[in-house]
CSV table of C-alpha atoms and ligand atoms in Angstrom, one decimal:
chain,number,residue,atom,x,y,z
A,1,MET,CA,355.3,107.8,124.1
A,2,SER,CA,357.0,109.7,121.4
A,3,GLY,CA,360.6,109.2,122.4
A,4,ASP,CA,362.8,112.0,123.5
A,5,HIS,CA,362.3,114.3,120.5
A,6,PHE,CA,360.5,117.5,120.1
A,7,LEU,CA,359.2,118.5,116.6
A,8,PRO,CA,362.0,119.5,114.3
A,9,ILE,CA,362.9,123.2,114.0
A,10,GLN,CA,362.0,124.7,110.7
A,11,GLU,CA,365.2,124.8,108.6
A,12,ASP,CA,364.6,128.0,106.6
A,13,PHE,CA,363.1,130.1,109.5
A,14,SER,CA,365.9,132.7,109.5
A,15,THR,CA,366.1,132.9,105.7
A,16,ILE,CA,362.3,133.8,105.7
A,17,ALA,CA,362.8,136.3,108.5
A,18,ILE,CA,365.6,138.0,106.6
A,19,HIS,CA,364.4,137.8,103.0
A,20,GLU,CA,360.6,137.2,102.7
A,21,ALA,CA,358.9,140.2,100.9
A,22,GLN,CA,362.1,142.2,101.3
A,23,GLU,CA,363.5,142.2,97.7
A,24,PRO,CA,365.3,145.5,97.2
A,25,GLU,CA,363.9,145.7,93.6
A,26,GLN,CA,360.5,146.7,94.9
A,27,TRP,CA,361.8,150.1,96.2
A,28,SER,CA,362.8,153.1,94.0
A,29,CYS,CA,366.3,153.3,95.4
A,30,MET,CA,366.8,149.5,95.7
A,31,GLU,CA,367.0,149.8,99.4
A,32,VAL,CA,368.3,146.6,101.1
A,33,VAL,CA,366.7,147.5,104.3
A,34,THR,CA,362.9,148.1,104.1
A,35,PRO,CA,362.3,151.9,104.1
A,36,ILE,CA,360.1,153.5,106.7
A,37,SER,CA,357.2,155.1,104.8
A,38,THR,CA,355.9,157.8,107.0
A,39,SER,CA,353.5,159.5,104.6
A,40,THR,CA,349.9,159.2,105.8
A,41,THR,CA,348.5,159.8,102.4
A,42,TYR,CA,349.4,159.0,98.8
A,43,LYS,CA,349.0,161.0,95.6
A,44,GLN,CA,346.3,159.8,93.2
A,45,ARG,CA,346.7,160.1,89.4
A,46,GLY,CA,343.1,160.9,89.1
A,47,PRO,CA,340.2,160.7,91.6
A,48,ALA,CA,340.1,157.2,93.0
A,49,ASP,CA,342.9,156.2,90.6
A,50,PHE,CA,345.9,155.4,92.9
A,51,LYS,CA,348.9,153.2,92.5
A,52,LYS,CA,348.6,150.8,95.5
A,53,TYR,CA,348.1,152.8,98.7
A,54,GLU,CA,345.7,155.7,99.4
A,55,TYR,CA,345.8,156.3,103.2
A,56,SER,CA,348.2,154.8,105.7
A,57,ARG,CA,345.6,153.3,108.1
A,58,SER,CA,344.2,151.1,105.2
A,59,GLY,CA,347.6,150.1,104.0
A,60,ASN,CA,351.3,151.1,104.4
A,61,PRO,CA,354.3,149.7,102.6
A,62,THR,CA,356.5,149.2,105.7
A,63,ARG,CA,353.6,147.6,107.6
A,64,GLU,CA,352.8,145.4,104.6
A,65,VAL,CA,356.3,143.9,104.5
A,66,LEU,CA,356.1,143.1,108.2
A,67,GLU,CA,352.7,141.5,107.7
A,68,LYS,CA,354.0,139.3,104.9
A,69,VAL,CA,357.0,138.2,107.0
A,70,ILE,CA,355.0,137.3,110.1
A,71,ALA,CA,352.4,135.4,108.1
A,72,LYS,CA,355.1,133.4,106.3
A,73,LEU,CA,356.8,132.6,109.6
A,74,GLU,CA,353.6,131.3,111.1
A,75,ASP,CA,352.9,129.2,107.9
A,76,ALA,CA,350.0,131.5,107.2
A,77,LYS,CA,348.8,133.1,103.9
A,78,TYR,CA,347.6,136.2,105.6
A,79,GLY,CA,348.9,138.4,108.5
A,80,TYR,CA,347.8,141.7,110.0
A,81,CYS,CA,349.5,143.9,112.6
A,82,PHE,CA,347.9,146.0,115.3
A,83,SER,CA,349.1,148.6,117.7
A,84,SER,CA,349.3,146.1,120.6
A,85,GLY,CA,348.6,142.5,121.4
A,86,LEU,CA,345.3,143.6,123.0
A,87,GLY,CA,344.6,145.7,119.9
A,88,ALA,CA,344.7,142.4,117.9
A,89,ASN,CA,342.4,140.7,120.4
A,90,THR,CA,340.0,143.7,120.3
A,91,THR,CA,339.9,143.5,116.5
A,92,LEU,CA,339.1,139.8,116.6
A,93,LEU,CA,336.1,140.6,118.8
A,94,GLY,CA,334.7,142.4,115.8
A,95,LEU,CA,334.2,139.0,114.2
A,96,LEU,CA,331.4,138.5,116.8
A,97,LYS,CA,328.1,140.1,117.5
A,98,CYS,CA,325.8,140.7,120.4
A,99,GLY,CA,324.5,137.4,121.8
A,100,ASP,CA,327.6,135.4,120.8
A,101,HIS,CA,329.6,133.4,123.3
A,102,ILE,CA,333.4,133.0,123.7
A,103,LEU,CA,334.8,129.9,125.5
A,104,CYS,CA,338.1,130.9,126.9
A,105,ILE,CA,340.8,128.9,128.6
A,106,ASN,CA,340.7,129.8,132.3
A,107,ASP,CA,344.4,130.5,132.7
A,108,VAL,CA,344.4,133.2,130.0
A,109,TYR,CA,346.6,136.4,129.9
A,110,GLY,CA,345.1,138.8,132.4
A,111,GLY,CA,344.5,141.6,129.8
A,112,THR,CA,342.6,139.2,127.6
A,113,ASN,CA,340.4,138.1,130.5
A,114,ARG,CA,339.7,141.8,131.3
A,115,LEU,CA,338.9,142.6,127.7
A,116,PHE,CA,336.4,139.7,127.4
A,117,SER,CA,334.9,140.0,130.9
A,118,LYS,CA,334.7,143.7,131.3
A,119,VAL,CA,334.5,145.2,127.8
A,120,ALA,CA,333.1,142.6,125.4
A,121,SER,CA,330.4,142.0,128.0
A,122,ARG,CA,329.2,145.6,127.5
A,123,PHE,CA,328.4,144.8,123.9
A,124,GLY,CA,326.5,141.6,124.8
A,125,ILE,CA,329.3,139.2,124.0
A,126,GLU,CA,329.4,136.6,126.8
A,127,THR,CA,332.6,134.8,127.9
A,128,SER,CA,332.9,131.7,130.1
A,129,PHE,CA,336.1,129.8,131.1
A,130,SER,CA,337.2,126.3,130.5
A,131,GLU,CA,339.7,124.0,132.2
A,132,ILE,CA,342.8,123.2,130.1
A,133,GLU,CA,341.7,119.7,129.2
A,134,ALA,CA,340.3,119.4,125.7
A,135,GLU,CA,337.2,117.5,127.0
A,136,SER,CA,336.4,120.5,129.2
A,137,PHE,CA,336.0,122.6,126.1
A,138,GLU,CA,333.6,120.2,124.5
A,139,LYS,CA,331.6,120.0,127.8
A,140,ASN,CA,331.4,123.8,128.1
A,141,LEU,CA,330.3,124.7,124.5
A,142,ARG,CA,327.0,126.5,124.3
A,143,PRO,CA,324.6,126.7,121.3
A,144,ASN,CA,325.8,130.3,120.8
A,145,THR,CA,329.5,129.6,121.2
A,146,LYS,CA,331.3,131.2,118.2
A,147,MET,CA,334.9,131.3,119.3
A,148,ILE,CA,337.2,129.2,121.4
A,149,TRP,CA,340.2,131.1,122.7
A,150,ILE,CA,343.3,129.3,124.1
A,151,GLU,CA,346.8,130.2,125.1
A,152,THR,CA,349.5,127.5,125.5
A,153,PRO,CA,351.7,127.2,127.5
A,154,THR,CA,349.7,129.2,130.1
A,155,ASN,CA,350.9,132.0,132.2
A,156,PRO,CA,352.5,131.8,134.8
A,157,THR,CA,352.0,128.0,135.5
A,158,LEU,CA,353.1,126.8,132.1
A,159,GLN,CA,350.4,124.2,131.6
A,160,VAL,CA,350.1,122.9,128.1
A,161,CYS,CA,346.8,122.7,126.1
A,162,ASP,CA,346.4,120.1,123.3
A,163,ILE,CA,345.9,122.3,120.3
A,164,ALA,CA,345.0,119.5,117.8
A,165,LYS,CA,342.4,118.1,120.2
A,166,VAL,CA,340.7,121.4,120.8
A,167,ALA,CA,340.9,122.1,117.0
A,168,GLU,CA,339.0,118.8,116.4
A,169,ILE,CA,336.2,120.0,118.8
A,170,SER,CA,336.1,123.5,117.3
A,171,LYS,CA,335.8,122.1,113.7
A,172,LYS,CA,333.1,119.6,114.7
A,173,HIS,CA,331.0,122.4,116.2
A,174,ASN,CA,331.9,125.0,113.6
A,175,VAL,CA,333.5,127.4,116.1
A,176,ILE,CA,336.5,129.7,115.3
A,177,LEU,CA,339.6,128.5,117.2
A,178,VAL,CA,342.0,131.3,118.2
A,179,VAL,CA,345.4,130.4,119.7
A,180,ASP,CA,347.6,133.0,121.4
A,181,ASN,CA,351.2,132.0,120.4
A,182,THR,CA,353.0,134.8,122.2
A,183,PHE,CA,355.0,132.5,124.6
A,184,LEU,CA,356.6,130.2,122.0
A,185,THR,CA,356.5,132.2,118.7
A,186,PRO,CA,356.3,130.3,115.4
A,187,TYR,CA,359.9,129.2,116.0
A,188,PHE,CA,358.7,126.7,118.6
A,189,GLN,CA,355.0,126.2,117.9
A,190,LYS,CA,352.8,126.5,114.8
A,191,PRO,CA,349.1,126.4,115.9
A,192,LEU,CA,347.7,126.8,112.3
A,193,THR,CA,349.4,123.5,111.2
A,194,LEU,CA,347.7,121.9,114.3
A,195,GLY,CA,344.3,123.0,113.2
A,196,ALA,CA,343.8,126.5,114.7
A,197,ASP,CA,341.9,129.0,112.6
A,198,VAL,CA,343.7,132.2,113.8
A,199,VAL,CA,346.9,132.8,115.7
A,200,VAL,CA,347.3,136.0,117.7
A,201,HIS,CA,350.5,137.5,119.1
A,202,SER,CA,351.7,140.1,121.4
A,203,LEU,CA,354.7,141.1,119.2
A,204,THR,CA,355.8,143.1,122.2
A,205,LYS,CA,357.3,140.0,123.7
A,206,TYR,CA,359.7,137.6,121.9
A,207,MET,CA,358.9,138.6,118.3
A,208,ASN,CA,360.2,142.1,118.9
A,209,GLY,CA,362.3,140.9,121.8
A,210,HIS,CA,364.0,144.2,122.6
A,211,SER,CA,361.4,145.6,125.0
A,212,ASP,CA,361.0,148.8,123.0
A,213,VAL,CA,357.9,148.3,120.9
A,214,VAL,CA,354.3,147.5,121.9
A,215,MET,CA,352.6,145.7,118.9
A,216,GLY,CA,350.3,142.8,118.1
A,217,ALA,CA,349.4,140.6,115.1
A,218,CYS,CA,347.1,137.9,113.9
A,219,MET,CA,347.6,135.3,111.1
A,220,THR,CA,345.3,133.0,109.3
A,221,ASN,CA,344.9,130.7,106.3
A,222,ASN,CA,341.2,131.1,106.1
A,223,GLU,CA,340.4,133.5,103.2
A,224,ALA,CA,337.0,134.5,104.5
A,225,LEU,CA,338.3,135.3,108.0
A,226,SER,CA,341.3,137.1,106.5
A,227,LYS,CA,339.0,139.4,104.5
A,228,GLU,CA,337.0,140.2,107.6
A,229,ILE,CA,340.1,140.9,109.7
A,230,LYS,CA,341.5,143.2,107.0
A,231,PHE,CA,338.2,145.0,106.9
A,232,LEU,CA,338.2,145.3,110.7
A,233,GLN,CA,341.8,146.4,110.8
A,234,ASN,CA,340.9,149.4,108.7
A,235,ALA,CA,337.4,150.0,110.1
A,236,MET,CA,338.4,149.7,113.8
A,237,GLY,CA,341.7,151.5,113.1
A,238,ILE,CA,344.0,149.8,115.7
A,239,VAL,CA,347.1,150.0,113.5
A,240,PRO,CA,350.8,150.3,114.4
A,241,SER,CA,353.2,153.1,113.3
A,242,PRO,CA,355.5,152.5,110.3
A,243,PHE,CA,358.5,153.2,112.6
A,244,ASP,CA,357.5,150.5,115.0
A,245,CYS,CA,356.9,148.1,112.1
A,246,SER,CA,360.5,148.8,111.0
A,247,GLN,CA,361.8,148.0,114.5
A,248,VAL,CA,360.0,144.7,114.6
A,249,LEU,CA,361.2,143.8,111.1
A,250,ARG,CA,364.7,144.3,112.3
A,251,SER,CA,364.1,142.3,115.4
A,252,LEU,CA,362.7,139.3,113.5
A,253,LYS,CA,366.0,138.8,111.8
A,254,THR,CA,367.5,137.5,115.0
A,255,LEU,CA,364.4,135.7,116.3
A,256,ALA,CA,365.7,132.2,115.6
A,257,LEU,CA,369.1,133.0,117.3
A,258,ARG,CA,367.4,134.6,120.3
A,259,MET,CA,364.8,131.8,120.8
A,260,LYS,CA,367.5,129.2,120.6
A,261,GLN,CA,369.5,131.0,123.3
A,262,HIS,CA,366.5,131.8,125.5
A,263,SER,CA,365.6,128.1,125.3
A,264,GLU,CA,369.1,126.8,126.1
A,265,SER,CA,369.7,129.2,129.0
A,266,SER,CA,366.3,128.7,130.6
A,267,LEU,CA,366.7,124.9,130.5
A,268,GLN,CA,370.1,125.2,132.1
A,269,ILE,CA,368.9,127.5,134.8
A,270,ALA,CA,365.8,125.3,135.4
A,271,LYS,CA,368.0,122.3,135.9
A,272,TYR,CA,370.2,124.2,138.3
A,273,LEU,CA,367.2,125.4,140.3
A,274,GLU,CA,365.6,121.9,140.4
A,275,SER,CA,368.4,120.7,142.8
A,276,HIS,CA,368.5,123.8,144.9
A,277,PRO,CA,367.6,123.2,148.5
A,278,LYS,CA,365.6,126.4,148.8
A,279,VAL,CA,363.5,125.6,145.7
A,280,GLU,CA,360.4,123.5,146.2
A,281,GLY,CA,359.6,122.9,142.5
A,282,VAL,CA,360.3,124.0,139.0
A,283,ILE,CA,357.7,124.2,136.2
A,284,HIS,CA,359.4,124.1,132.8
A,285,PRO,CA,357.8,122.3,129.9
A,286,GLY,CA,361.2,121.3,128.6
A,287,LEU,CA,361.9,119.2,131.7
A,288,PRO,CA,360.8,115.5,131.6
A,289,ASN,CA,359.0,115.9,135.0
A,290,HIS,CA,356.6,118.4,133.6
A,291,PRO,CA,353.1,116.9,133.7
A,292,HIS,CA,352.6,117.7,130.0
A,293,TYR,CA,356.0,116.8,128.7
A,294,GLU,CA,354.8,114.2,126.2
A,295,LEU,CA,352.3,116.6,124.8
A,296,THR,CA,354.9,119.4,124.7
A,297,LYS,CA,357.2,117.1,122.6
A,298,ARG,CA,354.3,116.3,120.2
A,299,GLN,CA,353.2,119.8,119.5
A,300,THR,CA,356.2,122.1,119.9
A,301,SER,CA,359.9,122.2,118.8
A,302,GLY,CA,361.0,123.4,122.2
A,303,HIS,CA,360.4,125.8,125.0
A,304,SER,CA,361.2,129.6,125.4
A,305,GLY,CA,362.9,131.5,128.2
A,306,ILE,CA,359.8,131.6,130.5
A,307,PHE,CA,359.4,129.3,133.4
A,308,SER,CA,358.3,129.5,137.0
A,309,ILE,CA,359.5,128.2,140.4
A,310,TYR,CA,358.0,127.6,143.8
A,311,ILE,CA,360.5,128.6,146.5
A,312,LYS,CA,360.4,127.2,150.0
A,313,GLY,CA,359.0,130.2,151.9
A,314,ASN,CA,356.2,132.8,152.0
A,315,LEU,CA,355.5,136.2,150.6
A,316,ASP,CA,358.3,137.8,152.5
A,317,SER,CA,360.8,135.2,151.2
A,318,SER,CA,359.6,135.9,147.6
A,319,LYS,CA,360.0,139.7,148.1
A,320,LYS,CA,363.4,139.2,149.6
A,321,LEU,CA,364.5,137.1,146.7
A,322,LEU,CA,363.2,139.5,144.1
A,323,GLN,CA,364.8,142.5,145.8
A,324,SER,CA,368.2,140.7,146.1
A,325,LEU,CA,368.4,139.9,142.4
A,326,LYS,CA,370.8,142.1,140.5
A,327,LYS,CA,370.9,140.8,136.9
A,328,PHE,CA,367.3,139.8,136.8
A,329,THR,CA,365.2,143.0,136.8
A,330,LEU,CA,362.1,143.0,138.9
A,331,ALA,CA,359.5,143.9,136.3
A,332,GLU,CA,356.4,142.7,134.5
A,333,SER,CA,356.5,141.6,130.8
A,334,LEU,CA,358.7,138.9,129.3
A,335,GLY,CA,360.5,137.9,126.1
A,336,GLY,CA,363.1,140.6,125.9
A,337,TYR,CA,366.9,140.2,125.7
A,338,GLU,CA,367.1,141.2,129.4
A,339,SER,CA,366.2,138.8,132.2
A,340,LEU,CA,363.1,139.6,134.3
A,341,ALA,CA,361.6,138.2,137.4
A,342,GLU,CA,358.2,138.8,139.0
A,343,LEU,CA,355.8,137.7,141.6
A,344,PRO,CA,352.5,136.9,139.8
A,345,SER,CA,350.3,136.8,142.9
A,346,VAL,CA,350.8,140.5,143.6
A,347,MET,CA,351.9,141.7,140.2
A,348,THR,CA,350.7,140.3,136.8
A,349,HIS,CA,347.9,138.2,138.4
A,350,ALA,CA,346.9,140.4,141.3
A,351,SER,CA,343.5,141.0,139.6
A,352,VAL,CA,342.7,137.3,139.4
A,353,PRO,CA,340.2,136.5,142.2
A,354,PRO,CA,342.0,134.8,145.2
A,355,GLU,CA,340.0,131.5,144.9
A,356,GLN,CA,340.9,131.3,141.2
A,357,ARG,CA,344.5,132.0,142.0
A,358,GLU,CA,344.5,129.3,144.7
A,359,LYS,CA,343.0,126.8,142.2
A,360,LEU,CA,345.6,127.7,139.5
A,361,ARG,CA,348.3,127.4,142.2
A,362,ILE,CA,349.4,131.0,141.8
A,363,THR,CA,350.7,131.3,145.3
A,364,ASP,CA,352.9,133.8,147.1
A,365,ASN,CA,355.9,131.6,146.7
A,366,LEU,CA,355.5,131.2,142.9
A,367,ILE,CA,358.1,133.3,141.0
A,368,ARG,CA,358.1,133.7,137.2
A,369,LEU,CA,361.3,134.2,135.4
A,370,SER,CA,361.9,135.4,131.8
A,371,VAL,CA,365.4,134.3,131.0
A,372,GLY,CA,367.2,136.8,128.8
A,373,LEU,CA,370.3,136.7,126.7
A,374,GLU,CA,372.9,137.5,129.3
A,375,ASP,CA,375.6,134.9,130.0
A,376,VAL,CA,374.0,132.0,131.7
A,377,LYS,CA,376.7,131.7,134.3
A,378,SER,CA,376.1,135.2,135.6
A,379,LEU,CA,372.4,134.5,135.8
A,380,ILE,CA,372.9,131.4,137.8
A,381,SER,CA,375.3,133.2,140.2
A,382,ASP,CA,372.7,136.0,140.6
A,383,LEU,CA,370.0,133.5,141.5
A,384,GLU,CA,372.5,131.7,143.8
A,385,GLN,CA,373.2,134.9,145.8
A,386,ALA,CA,369.6,135.9,145.9
A,387,LEU,CA,368.5,132.5,147.2
A,388,LYS,CA,371.2,132.7,149.9
A,389,ALA,CA,369.6,136.0,151.1
A,390,ILE,CA,366.3,134.4,152.0
B,401,LIG,C1,351.5,140.6,126.7
B,401,LIG,C2,350.6,139.6,126.3
B,401,LIG,C3,349.4,140.0,125.6
B,401,LIG,C4,349.0,141.5,125.4
B,401,LIG,O1,349.9,142.1,124.5
B,401,LIG,P1,350.2,143.7,124.5
B,401,LIG,O2,351.1,143.8,123.4
B,401,LIG,O3,350.8,144.0,125.9
B,401,LIG,O4,348.9,144.4,124.3
B,401,LIG,C5,348.5,139.0,125.2
B,401,LIG,N1,348.8,137.7,125.4
B,401,LIG,C6,349.9,137.3,126.0
B,401,LIG,C7,350.2,135.9,126.2
B,401,LIG,C8,350.8,138.3,126.5
B,401,LIG,O5,351.9,137.9,127.2
């Protein structure tokens, strides 16, 4: 037992987000806000004699600032941005070759599952899936396993995977450990300090947080991997636009404030729902009754705005609830300032085979909430009236 404390929140998180790599002195007009450099090409003094940048896919000043900030926030030396979260994942596949094997957590983001099972397989890269327990990863390793891929907490059932334990296994067997840190962001969880080799993000979610940019990133402290990823970023070409980089740079400045509020509001709403007669159960890693509460306290500094509930009822009750909500918008995605609600069994997780859904307890009465930044009272009364309607 580790008492009732989560890991401490990093004290200079916002200062890094606001100032890292953003000194005005680096720009010709001393701009306080990082300029958007839209030029695709840069003048050379003589053939192959250029100042720093030559072509915007290989390197762009706006993108480079963002890459430095996200790296620093994740306690990483190196960071790279891509045009989507899946674009980051695709690029990491470039670290592998035909005949290699990926061991992936079974409850992984649906798009990652599809990329590995339906696309990487075409290039001879095999994927198999492991249960969440660290021992299961060790048991399922194969001689050709080159990468372990985990996501924690998982989606939508918020199970927590022991990053340090899986990292021990990956190190012992010389396998690259990738952790998708989209759900918690470095504000609440730092997988690299727990032993992961690479962290990936869908910046589309909390990191940008305003539901107006699709982008991805990966960070690492491993110099050899970093060189490979930088090569692949340019060679595969899945890069974001300078304008979008500027949007995310702006958003990161309020990441700490936003995460704090998402966390407080979601916990308050989860507690309210726990005692509601029409709610069968609440899965929120910040609640002491969560099966992985002790592990959550050991490896995170808190939990974000995403949690799930089982309502008492069936598919029709779930539909009725979702259609009655007025402040929570019925939509996929998560991590924005606006609250969203969805029914994973027929929306985000519809493509998961029914037996697998049953096993993961993704049933028709499971509803996923992404608590936004609205006033918590209005969100609670919205849920109240919608639960009344079923
Ligand atoms: C959304 C998401 C992704 C994919 O990111 P995109 O930016 O949509 O490509 C990957 N992992 C997790 C956990 C996500 O939520």
